[in-house]
């Protein structure tokens, strides 16, 4: 009997050990697989978050620079186009084409092109109908490091030699015939500064590039912020993948992770520069982007290995006596609680040091989380907002509709705002309304629906965009509408009065002896004179009228509504009287005067170009008649005119 019992015990003991090993092995495999899955998920969440933040930042910065570059290039081309349409130059070139030895015409053209240099041109040259150079002012860039064509209506090039320049060759047309051409060269200071001191650096490998298509498979690139030499490279990398710049040159805008011309993996935002045939790319090496992620994993992976090893050791004693299991369970629970506290402290540290404002609300709109960045953005301490409704941070009408909106969303479960980035208005503690960029996400905690919003204050970015739009339509010196905006307003006035044929007038104003003042007192004095003239012109007109700066010392006035055409004469005389009042500049008394040409709609022209051209011609008639004179288009040279 004793021998039989001993035999049963010997049979059961190996079976128990086998089951213990089997349970330990299965549990260990489950732990290892779970740890690997969790680690992989953490890595990809951190990686995707870093990519999303960089994508938003790169694309916003790139679009600002694209807008500024295309605005400067188009303004530079319009300045050159203005030269080719001047009636005075057209008339003198016609004389040179007729009489090659007409020295008076050549002298007048030489003086004319020299006067354009004060508008900011680097160089200008005029050619006759046979292509022979007539006159030149300034010095053109020779042997540039790189020049590429720009897709304008006529021959235009972007040139680089230490700085960026726009060279334009424009035909001079008279009555539909090409009678010559003008070649101009304009410096592009804003574009130059983008690649020097104005571009915010995001890291040691961040790079900003501008390129143009050279052939079907190659592109030419200007010096970048990292590589200060020009490049000619293929559209594809060595592995055959398209470079980020190839997307931009094919008219696409977006974000990509790929390899660049160095065969280095990069994250890049790309965009074409309008329809000019240029592309811009703002990029960073992916190694620099993912470096913080790998840095965190250096600590996370050993911790996971340590936890996994501890769990496996605990399983090793799974079948130990119950008291030992309870003791180990208590110890492991205590350690888990400490790790949880450390994890919560880490999360709180991340929230407190994040640059983005982070706000979490319950389903009823009650604020439950308000991090320090949100306190700075909204100028509220967290104690003043926690437990209150999120509508206190919204201006009307959004504040009054927010609660009903959440109720509709919870019932319908559909919203176009969840997971998308939007620009909305917000309300600071001092009552100021300001713009923010907002992304709202939904999550569930303990079975309850909650929302979290991540936001940036974009006040400065919106102000910069508004400034760029203003610079595109207003003169930088006088803050008057520029030539393009005045033309748009003339066109709108024509559309308004075309049926009623109500008359209105266009005045072309030229300051007399401006070059003499510039040469005698200096360009600063000339700029001061132009500002005073702009102020006096604005004060002399009605709110419905427009005064703009044509360029140099020339201004355009639109009298948008006249009872009769001769009413414009009273306004012209008023302007002459106001401008003739003495001005003290740098301690010197300056006695300015102006010559005014007037074209009246519809008898002097029924389109923008005709009215501007005829008012310009009338101005030259006035200038030939003496100082402080206005003349109507078509007025005989010996007809009576008003003088000072």
Coordinates of C-alpha atoms in Angstrom, one line a residue:
X1 CA 0.0 0.0 0.0
X2 CA 2.8 2.4 0.9
X3 CA 4.6 1.5 -2.4
X4 CA 1.4 2.3 -4.4
X5 CA 1.0 5.8 -2.8
X6 CA 4.6 6.6 -3.5
X7 CA 4.1 5.6 -7.1
X8 CA 1.1 7.9 -7.4
X9 CA 3.0 10.9 -6.0
X10 CA 5.9 10.3 -8.3
X11 CA 3.4 10.3 -11.3
X12 CA 1.6 13.5 -10.2
X13 CA 4.8 15.6 -9.5
X14 CA 6.2 15.5 -13.1
X15 CA 2.7 16.3 -14.4
X16 CA 2.4 19.3 -12.1
X17 CA 5.8 20.6 -13.2
X18 CA 4.9 20.1 -16.9
X19 CA 1.6 22.1 -16.4
X20 CA 3.5 24.8 -14.5
X21 CA 6.0 25.1 -17.3
X22 CA 3.3 25.2 -19.9
X23 CA 1.3 27.9 -18.1
X24 CA 4.5 29.9 -17.5
X25 CA 5.5 29.6 -21.2
X26 CA 2.1 30.6 -22.5
X27 CA 1.8 33.5 -20.1
X28 CA 5.3 34.6 -21.0
X29 CA 4.6 34.5 -24.7
X30 CA 1.4 36.6 -24.1
X31 CA 3.4 39.2 -22.2
X32 CA 6.2 39.4 -24.8
X33 CA 3.7 39.8 -27.7
X34 CA 1.7 42.4 -25.7
X35 CA 4.8 44.3 -24.9
X36 CA 5.9 44.3 -28.5
X37 CA 2.5 45.5 -29.7
X38 CA 2.3 48.3 -27.1
X39 CA 5.8 49.4 -27.9
X40 CA 5.1 49.5 -31.6
X41 CA 1.9 51.4 -31.1
X42 CA 3.7 54.0 -28.8
X43 CA 6.4 54.4 -31.4
X44 CA 4.0 55.0 -34.3
X45 CA 1.8 57.4 -32.3
X46 CA 4.8 59.5 -31.3
X47 CA 6.1 59.3 -34.9
X48 CA 2.8 60.3 -36.5
X49 CA 2.3 63.2 -34.0
X50 CA 5.7 64.5 -34.8
X51 CA 5.0 64.3 -38.6
X52 CA 1.6 66.1 -38.2
X53 CA 3.1 69.0 -36.2
X54 CA 5.9 69.4 -38.7
X55 CA 3.5 69.2 -41.7
X56 CA 1.4 72.0 -40.4
X57 CA 4.4 74.1 -39.5
X58 CA 6.2 73.6 -42.8
X59 CA 3.2 74.1 -45.0
X60 CA 2.1 77.3 -43.2
X61 CA 5.6 78.8 -43.4
X62 CA 6.1 77.8 -47.0
X63 CA 2.8 79.3 -48.2
X64 CA 3.7 82.6 -46.5
X65 CA 7.0 82.7 -48.4
X66 CA 5.3 81.7 -51.7
X67 CA 2.8 84.5 -51.4
X68 CA 5.5 87.0 -50.7
X69 CA 7.7 85.8 -53.5
X70 CA 5.0 85.8 -56.2
X71 CA 3.7 89.2 -55.0
X72 CA 7.2 90.8 -55.3
X73 CA 7.9 89.2 -58.7
X74 CA 4.6 90.4 -60.2
X75 CA 5.0 93.9 -58.8
X76 CA 8.4 94.1 -60.3
X77 CA 7.1 93.0 -63.7
X78 CA 4.3 95.5 -63.5
X79 CA 6.8 98.3 -62.8
X80 CA 8.7 97.3 -66.0
X81 CA 5.5 97.1 -68.0
X82 CA 4.6 100.7 -66.9
X83 CA 7.8 101.9 -68.6
X84 CA 6.9 100.3 -72.0
X85 CA 3.5 102.1 -72.0
X86 CA 4.7 105.6 -71.4
X87 CA 3.4 107.9 -74.3
X88 CA 6.5 110.1 -74.0
X89 CA 8.9 107.2 -74.6
X90 CA 6.7 105.8 -77.4
X91 CA 6.7 109.2 -79.2
X92 CA 10.5 109.6 -78.9
X93 CA 11.3 106.1 -80.1
X94 CA 9.1 106.6 -83.1
X95 CA 11.1 109.7 -83.9
X96 CA 14.4 107.8 -83.6
X97 CA 13.0 105.0 -85.8
X98 CA 12.1 107.7 -88.4
X99 CA 15.3 109.7 -88.0
X100 CA 18.3 107.7 -86.8
X101 CA 20.3 110.9 -86.3
X102 CA 17.7 112.7 -84.2
X103 CA 19.9 113.7 -81.3
X104 CA 17.1 115.6 -79.5
X105 CA 15.0 112.5 -79.3
X106 CA 17.9 110.4 -78.1
X107 CA 18.8 113.0 -75.5
X108 CA 15.2 113.1 -74.3
X109 CA 15.1 109.3 -74.1
X110 CA 18.4 109.3 -72.1
X111 CA 17.0 111.7 -69.6
X112 CA 13.8 109.7 -69.5
X113 CA 15.4 106.4 -68.7
X114 CA 17.7 108.0 -66.1
X115 CA 14.6 109.3 -64.3
X116 CA 13.2 105.8 -64.0
X117 CA 16.2 104.7 -61.8
X118 CA 14.8 106.6 -58.9
X119 CA 11.8 104.2 -58.9
X120 CA 14.1 101.4 -57.8
X121 CA 15.2 99.9 -61.1
X122 CA 18.7 98.5 -61.2
X123 CA 19.1 99.2 -65.0
X124 CA 17.1 100.0 -68.1
X125 CA 17.8 100.0 -71.8
X126 CA 15.8 101.0 -74.9
X127 CA 16.1 99.5 -78.4
X128 CA 14.7 100.7 -81.7
X129 CA 12.6 98.6 -84.1
X130 CA 15.8 97.0 -85.7
X131 CA 17.0 95.9 -82.2
X132 CA 19.7 98.4 -81.9
X133 CA 20.3 99.9 -78.5
X134 CA 19.4 103.5 -78.2
X135 CA 20.1 104.4 -74.6
X136 CA 21.0 102.7 -71.3
X137 CA 20.9 103.8 -67.7
X138 CA 22.4 101.8 -64.8
X139 CA 24.4 98.6 -65.0
X140 CA 22.9 95.2 -65.9
X141 CA 24.1 92.1 -64.1
X142 CA 26.7 90.3 -66.1
X143 CA 27.7 86.6 -66.0
X144 CA 25.0 85.6 -63.5
X145 CA 25.4 82.5 -61.4
X146 CA 22.0 81.3 -62.7
X147 CA 19.1 82.7 -64.8
X148 CA 15.8 81.0 -65.5
X149 CA 12.8 82.1 -67.6
X150 CA 9.6 83.3 -65.8
X151 CA 6.2 82.5 -67.4
X152 CA 4.9 85.9 -68.1
X153 CA 3.4 87.2 -71.4
X154 CA 6.8 88.3 -72.7
X155 CA 10.5 87.4 -72.2
X156 CA 11.2 87.6 -68.4
X157 CA 14.1 86.1 -66.4
X158 CA 14.9 85.5 -62.8
X159 CA 18.6 86.2 -62.3
X160 CA 20.9 85.4 -59.4
X161 CA 24.3 86.8 -58.7
X162 CA 24.7 87.1 -54.9
X163 CA 21.1 88.6 -55.0
X164 CA 17.9 88.1 -57.0
X165 CA 16.9 90.3 -59.9
X166 CA 14.0 90.2 -62.4
X167 CA 15.0 91.1 -66.0
X168 CA 12.2 91.8 -68.3
X169 CA 12.2 92.4 -72.1
X170 CA 9.0 94.1 -73.2
X171 CA 7.9 95.2 -76.6
X172 CA 7.0 98.9 -77.1
X173 CA 3.8 99.1 -79.1
X174 CA 2.2 102.1 -80.9
X175 CA -1.1 101.7 -82.6
X176 CA -0.7 97.9 -82.7
X177 CA 2.8 98.0 -84.2
X178 CA 6.0 97.0 -82.4
X179 CA 8.3 100.0 -82.6
X180 CA 11.0 98.9 -80.2
X181 CA 11.6 97.2 -76.9
X182 CA 12.6 98.0 -73.3
X183 CA 14.8 95.9 -71.1
X184 CA 14.7 96.4 -67.4
X185 CA 16.3 94.9 -64.4
X186 CA 14.7 95.1 -60.9
X187 CA 16.3 93.9 -57.6
X188 CA 14.1 91.5 -55.5
X189 CA 15.2 92.3 -51.9
X190 CA 12.4 90.3 -50.2
X191 CA 13.3 87.1 -52.2
X192 CA 17.0 87.6 -51.4
X193 CA 16.2 88.0 -47.7
X194 CA 14.2 84.7 -47.7
X195 CA 17.4 82.8 -48.2
X196 CA 19.6 84.8 -45.8
X197 CA 18.3 86.1 -42.5
X198 CA 14.5 86.2 -42.7
X199 CA 13.8 82.4 -42.9
X200 CA 13.2 81.0 -39.4
X201 CA 15.5 78.0 -38.9
X202 CA 13.8 74.9 -37.5
X203 CA 16.8 72.7 -37.0
X204 CA 20.3 72.0 -38.2
X205 CA 19.1 70.2 -41.3
X206 CA 16.2 72.5 -42.3
X207 CA 16.6 73.8 -45.9
X208 CA 14.7 76.2 -48.1
X209 CA 15.0 75.9 -51.9
X210 CA 13.8 77.6 -55.1
X211 CA 14.1 75.9 -58.5
X212 CA 12.9 76.0 -62.1
X213 CA 12.5 73.4 -64.8
X214 CA 15.5 73.2 -67.1
X215 CA 14.6 70.2 -69.3
X216 CA 12.1 67.4 -69.3
X217 CA 14.2 65.5 -66.7
X218 CA 16.3 68.2 -65.1
X219 CA 15.9 71.3 -62.9
X220 CA 18.0 74.3 -62.1
X221 CA 18.1 75.4 -58.4
X222 CA 19.2 78.6 -56.8
X223 CA 21.4 78.5 -53.7
X224 CA 19.5 77.2 -50.7
X225 CA 19.8 78.1 -47.0
X226 CA 22.3 75.2 -46.5
X227 CA 24.0 74.9 -49.9
X228 CA 25.2 78.3 -51.2
X229 CA 25.8 77.3 -54.8
X230 CA 23.6 76.7 -57.8
X231 CA 22.6 73.2 -58.7
X232 CA 21.4 71.3 -61.8
X233 CA 19.8 68.0 -60.7
X234 CA 17.5 65.3 -62.0
X235 CA 13.7 65.3 -61.2
X236 CA 14.1 61.9 -59.5
X237 CA 16.4 60.6 -56.8
X238 CA 19.0 57.9 -57.4
X239 CA 16.4 55.3 -56.4
X240 CA 14.0 56.7 -59.1
X241 CA 11.6 58.4 -56.7
X242 CA 10.4 61.9 -57.5
X243 CA 12.2 64.7 -55.6
X244 CA 9.9 67.0 -53.5
X245 CA 10.8 69.9 -55.9
X246 CA 9.5 67.8 -58.9
X247 CA 6.0 67.9 -57.4
X248 CA 6.2 71.7 -57.0
X249 CA 7.4 72.2 -60.6
X250 CA 4.5 70.1 -61.8
X251 CA 2.1 72.5 -60.1
X252 CA 1.3 70.5 -57.0
X253 CA 1.1 71.6 -53.4
X254 CA 1.5 69.2 -50.4
X255 CA 3.8 67.3 -48.0
X256 CA 5.9 64.2 -48.6
X257 CA 8.4 62.0 -46.9
X258 CA 11.0 60.9 -49.5
X259 CA 14.6 61.1 -50.5
X260 CA 16.2 64.3 -51.8
X261 CA 19.0 64.9 -54.3
X262 CA 21.5 63.9 -51.7
X263 CA 19.8 60.5 -51.4
X264 CA 18.9 61.5 -47.8
X265 CA 15.4 60.8 -46.5
X266 CA 13.6 64.1 -45.8
X267 CA 10.2 65.5 -44.8
X268 CA 9.3 68.3 -47.1
X269 CA 6.5 70.8 -47.9
X270 CA 6.4 71.8 -51.6
X271 CA 4.4 74.3 -53.6
X272 CA 4.6 76.1 -57.1
X273 CA 5.1 79.8 -57.1
X274 CA 1.8 80.8 -58.8
X275 CA 2.1 80.0 -62.5
X276 CA 5.6 81.4 -62.9
X277 CA 7.3 78.1 -63.6
X278 CA 9.1 78.2 -60.2
X279 CA 8.8 75.8 -57.3
X280 CA 9.6 76.1 -53.6
X281 CA 10.5 73.4 -51.1
X282 CA 10.9 73.7 -47.3
X283 CA 12.4 70.5 -45.9
X284 CA 14.2 68.8 -43.0
X285 CA 16.1 65.5 -42.7
X286 CA 13.8 62.8 -41.3
X287 CA 16.6 61.8 -38.9
X288 CA 16.3 65.1 -37.1
X289 CA 12.5 64.9 -37.0
X290 CA 12.6 61.4 -35.5
X291 CA 15.5 62.0 -33.1
X292 CA 13.3 63.0 -30.2
X293 CA 11.2 59.9 -30.7
X294 CA 14.3 57.6 -30.7
X295 CA 15.5 59.5 -27.6
X296 CA 12.3 58.6 -25.7
X297 CA 12.5 55.0 -26.9
X298 CA 16.0 54.7 -25.3
X299 CA 14.3 55.0 -22.0
X300 CA 11.1 53.3 -22.8
X301 CA 12.5 50.1 -24.2
X302 CA 14.8 49.2 -21.2
X303 CA 11.8 50.0 -18.9
X304 CA 9.6 47.6 -20.9
X305 CA 12.3 44.9 -20.8
X306 CA 12.6 45.4 -17.1
X307 CA 8.9 45.1 -16.6
X308 CA 8.7 42.1 -18.8
X309 CA 11.5 40.3 -17.0
X310 CA 9.8 41.0 -13.7
X311 CA 6.5 39.6 -15.0
X312 CA 8.2 36.5 -16.3
X313 CA 10.0 35.9 -12.9
X314 CA 6.6 36.4 -11.2
X315 CA 5.1 33.7 -13.4
X316 CA 8.0 31.4 -12.5
X317 CA 6.5 31.2 -9.1
X318 CA 2.8 31.0 -10.2
X319 CA 2.2 27.8 -8.4
X320 CA 4.0 28.8 -5.2
X321 CA 2.0 28.8 -1.9
X322 CA -0.9 31.2 -1.8
X323 CA 0.7 33.5 0.9
X324 CA 3.8 34.1 -1.3
X325 CA 1.4 35.0 -4.2
X326 CA -0.4 37.5 -2.0
X327 CA 2.8 39.0 -0.9
X328 CA 4.1 39.3 -4.4
X329 CA 0.8 40.7 -5.6
X330 CA 0.8 43.4 -2.9
X331 CA 4.4 44.3 -3.8
X332 CA 3.7 44.4 -7.6
X333 CA 0.5 46.5 -7.0
X334 CA 2.5 49.0 -5.0
X335 CA 5.2 49.2 -7.7
X336 CA 2.5 49.6 -10.4
X337 CA 0.9 52.4 -8.4
X338 CA 4.3 54.2 -8.2
X339 CA 4.8 53.7 -11.9
X340 CA 1.3 55.1 -12.6
X341 CA 2.1 58.2 -10.5
X342 CA 5.3 58.7 -12.4
X343 CA 3.4 58.3 -15.7
X344 CA 0.8 60.8 -14.6
X345 CA 3.5 63.2 -13.6
X346 CA 5.2 62.7 -17.0
X347 CA 1.9 63.4 -18.8
X348 CA 1.3 66.5 -16.7
X349 CA 4.8 67.7 -17.4
X350 CA 4.2 67.3 -21.2
X351 CA 0.9 69.2 -21.0
X352 CA 2.5 72.0 -18.9
X353 CA 5.4 72.5 -21.3
X354 CA 3.5 72.1 -24.6
X355 CA 3.5 75.2 -26.9
X356 CA 0.0 74.4 -28.0
X357 CA -3.1 75.4 -25.9
X358 CA -4.8 72.2 -24.8
X359 CA -8.4 72.2 -23.5
X360 CA -10.5 69.2 -22.6
X361 CA -14.3 69.4 -22.1
X362 CA -17.1 67.1 -21.0
X363 CA -20.1 66.3 -23.2
X364 CA -22.0 69.2 -21.5
X365 CA -19.3 71.7 -22.4
X366 CA -17.7 71.9 -18.9
X367 CA -14.0 72.6 -19.0
X368 CA -12.0 69.8 -17.3
X369 CA -8.4 70.5 -18.5
X370 CA -6.8 73.9 -19.2
X371 CA -3.0 73.8 -19.7
X372 CA -0.5 76.7 -19.1
X373 CA -0.3 77.4 -22.8
X374 CA -4.1 77.9 -22.9
X375 CA -3.7 80.2 -19.9
X376 CA -1.3 82.4 -21.9
X377 CA -3.4 82.3 -25.1
X378 CA -6.7 83.2 -23.4
X379 CA -5.2 85.3 -20.5
X380 CA -7.2 83.3 -17.9
X381 CA -5.8 81.4 -14.9
X382 CA -7.0 77.8 -15.0
X383 CA -8.8 78.3 -11.7
X384 CA -11.1 80.8 -13.3
X385 CA -12.2 78.5 -16.1
X386 CA -12.2 74.9 -14.8
X387 CA -15.7 73.7 -14.2
X388 CA -17.2 76.4 -16.4
X389 CA -18.7 76.2 -19.9
X390 CA -16.4 76.4 -22.9
X391 CA -18.6 79.1 -24.4
X392 CA -17.0 81.7 -22.1
X393 CA -14.0 81.5 -24.5
X394 CA -16.1 82.1 -27.6
X395 CA -17.4 85.4 -29.1
X396 CA -21.0 85.7 -30.2
X397 CA -22.8 84.1 -32.0
X398 CA -20.7 81.0 -31.5
X399 CA -21.0 81.2 -27.7
X400 CA -24.8 81.0 -27.7
X401 CA -25.0 78.2 -30.2
X402 CA -22.2 75.9 -28.8
X403 CA -24.3 73.9 -26.3
X404 CA -27.0 73.2 -29.0
X405 CA -24.3 72.2 -31.4
X406 CA -22.8 69.6 -29.0
X407 CA -26.3 68.2 -28.3
X408 CA -27.0 67.8 -32.1
X409 CA -23.6 66.1 -32.6
X410 CA -24.2 63.6 -29.7
X411 CA -27.5 62.6 -31.2
X412 CA -26.5 62.5 -34.9
X413 CA -22.8 61.5 -34.4
X414 CA -21.7 63.4 -37.5
X415 CA -19.6 66.5 -37.7
X416 CA -17.2 68.1 -40.2
X417 CA -15.2 69.7 -37.4
X418 CA -13.9 66.6 -35.6
X419 CA -10.4 65.8 -36.6
X420 CA -10.0 68.7 -39.0
X421 CA -7.9 71.9 -38.6
X422 CA -10.0 75.1 -38.7
X423 CA -9.5 78.8 -38.2
X424 CA -12.0 80.2 -35.7
X425 CA -12.4 83.3 -33.5
X426 CA -11.8 83.1 -29.8
X427 CA -12.3 85.5 -26.8
X428 CA -9.5 86.5 -24.4
X429 CA -10.1 87.4 -20.7
X430 CA -9.8 91.1 -21.5
X431 CA -12.6 90.9 -24.1
X432 CA -10.4 90.9 -27.2
X433 CA -11.4 88.7 -30.1
X434 CA -8.5 87.0 -31.9
X435 CA -8.0 84.1 -34.4
X436 CA -6.8 80.7 -33.5
X437 CA -6.1 77.5 -35.4
X438 CA -8.1 74.7 -33.8
X439 CA -8.2 70.9 -34.1
X440 CA -10.9 69.0 -32.1
X441 CA -10.7 65.3 -31.3
X442 CA -13.2 63.1 -29.5
X443 CA -12.4 60.4 -26.9
X444 CA -14.2 58.2 -24.4
X445 CA -13.3 58.0 -20.7
X446 CA -15.1 55.6 -18.3
X447 CA -17.9 55.3 -20.9
X448 CA -18.4 59.1 -21.2
X449 CA -17.9 61.1 -24.4
X450 CA -15.3 63.9 -24.1
X451 CA -13.6 66.4 -26.4
X452 CA -10.1 67.7 -26.5
X453 CA -9.0 70.8 -28.5
X454 CA -5.4 71.7 -29.5
X455 CA -5.0 75.3 -30.6
X456 CA -2.5 77.9 -31.8
X457 CA -2.8 81.7 -31.6
X458 CA -2.4 82.8 -35.2
X459 CA -2.8 86.6 -34.7
X460 CA 0.7 87.4 -35.9
X461 CA 0.3 85.1 -39.0
X462 CA -3.0 86.7 -40.0
X463 CA -1.5 90.2 -39.5
X464 CA 1.5 89.2 -41.7
X465 CA -0.9 87.9 -44.4
X466 CA -3.0 91.1 -44.3
X467 CA 0.3 93.1 -44.6
X468 CA 1.3 91.1 -47.7
X469 CA -2.1 91.8 -49.3
X470 CA -1.9 95.5 -48.4
X471 CA 1.6 95.7 -50.0
X472 CA 0.3 94.1 -53.2
X473 CA -2.2 97.0 -53.7
X474 CA -0.7 100.1 -52.0
X475 CA 2.4 102.1 -52.6
X476 CA 5.0 101.5 -49.9
X477 CA 6.2 105.1 -49.6
X478 CA 2.9 107.1 -49.6
X479 CA 0.4 104.3 -48.7
X480 CA -1.7 105.4 -51.6
X481 CA -3.4 102.8 -53.9
X482 CA -0.8 101.7 -56.5
X483 CA -1.3 101.8 -60.3
X484 CA -2.9 98.3 -60.4
X485 CA -5.5 99.1 -57.7
X486 CA -6.4 102.5 -59.4
X487 CA -6.9 100.7 -62.7
X488 CA -9.3 98.2 -61.0
X489 CA -11.3 101.1 -59.6
X490 CA -11.5 102.9 -62.9
X491 CA -12.7 99.6 -64.5
X492 CA -15.3 99.2 -61.8
X493 CA -16.5 102.8 -62.3
X494 CA -16.8 102.2 -66.1
X495 CA -18.9 99.1 -65.4
X496 CA -21.1 101.2 -63.0
X497 CA -21.8 104.1 -65.4
X498 CA -21.7 102.4 -68.8
X499 CA -25.5 102.3 -69.2
X500 CA -26.2 105.8 -67.8
X501 CA -23.1 107.4 -69.4
X502 CA -22.6 109.5 -66.3
X503 CA -19.3 111.4 -66.8
X504 CA -16.3 110.9 -64.6
X505 CA -12.7 112.0 -65.0
X506 CA -9.2 110.6 -64.8
X507 CA -6.4 113.1 -63.9
X508 CA -2.7 112.5 -64.5
X509 CA -0.6 114.6 -62.1
X510 CA 3.2 115.2 -62.5
X511 CA 5.2 117.3 -60.1
X512 CA 7.4 119.9 -61.7
X513 CA 11.1 120.2 -60.9
X514 CA 11.0 117.1 -58.7
X515 CA 14.3 115.8 -60.1
X516 CA 15.9 119.1 -59.3
X517 CA 14.6 118.9 -55.6
X518 CA 15.9 115.3 -55.5
X519 CA 19.3 116.2 -56.8
X520 CA 19.6 119.3 -54.6
X521 CA 18.3 118.2 -51.3
X522 CA 18.7 114.4 -51.6
X523 CA 16.4 111.4 -52.0
X524 CA 15.2 111.6 -48.4
X525 CA 13.8 115.1 -49.1
X526 CA 12.2 113.8 -52.3
X527 CA 10.5 111.0 -50.4
X528 CA 9.3 113.5 -47.8
X529 CA 7.9 115.8 -50.5
X530 CA 6.0 112.8 -52.1
X531 CA 4.5 112.0 -48.7
X532 CA 3.3 115.6 -48.2
X533 CA 1.9 115.7 -51.7
X534 CA 0.0 112.4 -51.1
X535 CA -1.5 113.8 -47.9
X536 CA -2.6 117.0 -49.6
X537 CA -4.1 115.2 -52.6
X538 CA -6.1 112.8 -50.3
X539 CA -7.4 115.8 -48.2
X540 CA -8.5 117.6 -51.4
X541 CA -10.8 114.9 -52.7
X542 CA -14.1 113.4 -51.8
X543 CA -14.4 110.0 -50.0
X544 CA -15.8 108.4 -53.2
X545 CA -12.8 109.6 -55.3
X546 CA -9.4 107.8 -55.5
X547 CA -5.9 109.1 -55.6
X548 CA -3.0 106.7 -56.4
X549 CA 0.7 106.8 -57.1
X550 CA 1.6 106.0 -60.6
X551 CA 5.4 105.9 -59.8
X552 CA 8.2 108.4 -59.3
X553 CA 6.6 111.8 -59.0
X554 CA 3.4 111.0 -60.9
X555 CA -0.1 110.5 -59.4
X556 CA -3.5 109.4 -60.8
X557 CA -6.8 110.8 -59.6
X558 CA -10.2 109.2 -60.3
X559 CA -13.2 111.6 -59.9
X560 CA -15.8 108.9 -59.8
X561 CA -18.9 111.0 -60.2
X562 CA -19.4 114.4 -62.0
X563 CA -22.4 116.4 -62.7
X564 CA -20.7 117.8 -65.8
X565 CA -17.3 117.2 -67.4
X566 CA -16.1 120.8 -66.6
X567 CA -16.6 120.1 -62.9
X568 CA -13.2 118.4 -63.0
X569 CA -11.6 121.7 -63.9
X570 CA -12.5 123.1 -60.4
X571 CA -11.0 120.0 -58.7
X572 CA -7.8 120.4 -60.9
X573 CA -7.5 124.0 -59.9
X574 CA -8.0 123.2 -56.3
X575 CA -5.3 120.6 -56.4
X576 CA -2.9 123.0 -58.2
X577 CA -3.6 125.6 -55.5
X578 CA -3.1 123.1 -52.6
X579 CA 0.1 121.7 -54.0
X580 CA 1.6 125.1 -54.7
X581 CA 1.7 125.9 -51.0
X582 CA 5.3 126.0 -49.6
X583 CA 6.7 123.0 -47.8
X584 CA 9.5 123.0 -45.3
X585 CA 11.8 120.0 -45.8
X586 CA 15.1 119.6 -43.9
X587 CA 15.1 123.4 -43.0
X588 CA 14.6 124.4 -46.7
X589 CA 11.4 126.0 -48.1
X590 CA 10.3 124.1 -51.2
X591 CA 7.7 125.6 -53.6
X592 CA 6.2 122.7 -55.5
X593 CA 4.0 122.9 -58.5
X594 CA 2.1 120.3 -60.6
X595 CA 1.0 119.8 -64.2
X596 CA -2.4 118.0 -64.6
X597 CA -3.8 116.3 -67.6
X598 CA -7.6 115.4 -67.6
X599 CA -9.4 112.8 -69.6
X600 CA -13.2 112.6 -69.3
X601 CA -15.4 109.5 -69.8
X602 CA -16.8 108.7 -72.3
X603 CA -15.7 111.3 -74.8
X604 CA -12.0 110.9 -74.2
X605 CA -12.1 107.1 -73.9
X606 CA -14.4 104.3 -72.8
X607 CA -11.7 101.9 -71.4
X608 CA -9.0 102.1 -68.7
X609 CA -6.0 102.1 -71.1
X610 CA -7.5 104.9 -73.3
X611 CA -8.3 107.1 -70.3
X612 CA -4.9 106.7 -68.7
X613 CA -3.1 107.3 -72.0
X614 CA -5.1 110.4 -72.9
X615 CA -4.8 111.9 -69.4
X616 CA -1.0 111.3 -69.7
X617 CA -0.9 113.1 -73.1
X618 CA -2.9 115.9 -71.7
X619 CA -0.5 116.2 -68.8
X620 CA 2.4 116.7 -71.2
X621 CA 0.4 119.4 -73.0
X622 CA -0.1 121.1 -69.7
X623 CA 3.6 120.8 -68.8
X624 CA 4.5 122.4 -72.2
X625 CA 2.2 125.3 -71.4
X626 CA 4.0 126.3 -68.2
X627 CA 4.2 125.5 -64.5
X628 CA 1.0 124.8 -62.5
X629 CA -1.3 124.2 -65.5
X630 CA -4.1 121.7 -66.2
X631 CA -5.2 120.7 -69.7
X632 CA -8.1 118.6 -71.0
X633 CA -7.3 115.9 -73.6
X634 CA -8.0 117.3 -77.0
X635 CA -7.7 120.9 -75.9
X636 CA -5.9 123.0 -78.5
X637 CA -2.3 124.0 -77.6
X638 CA -3.3 127.7 -77.7
X639 CA -6.5 127.3 -75.7
X640 CA -7.0 129.0 -72.4
X641 CA -5.7 127.0 -69.4
X642 CA -5.4 127.8 -65.7
X643 CA -2.0 128.5 -64.1
X644 CA -0.8 129.5 -60.7

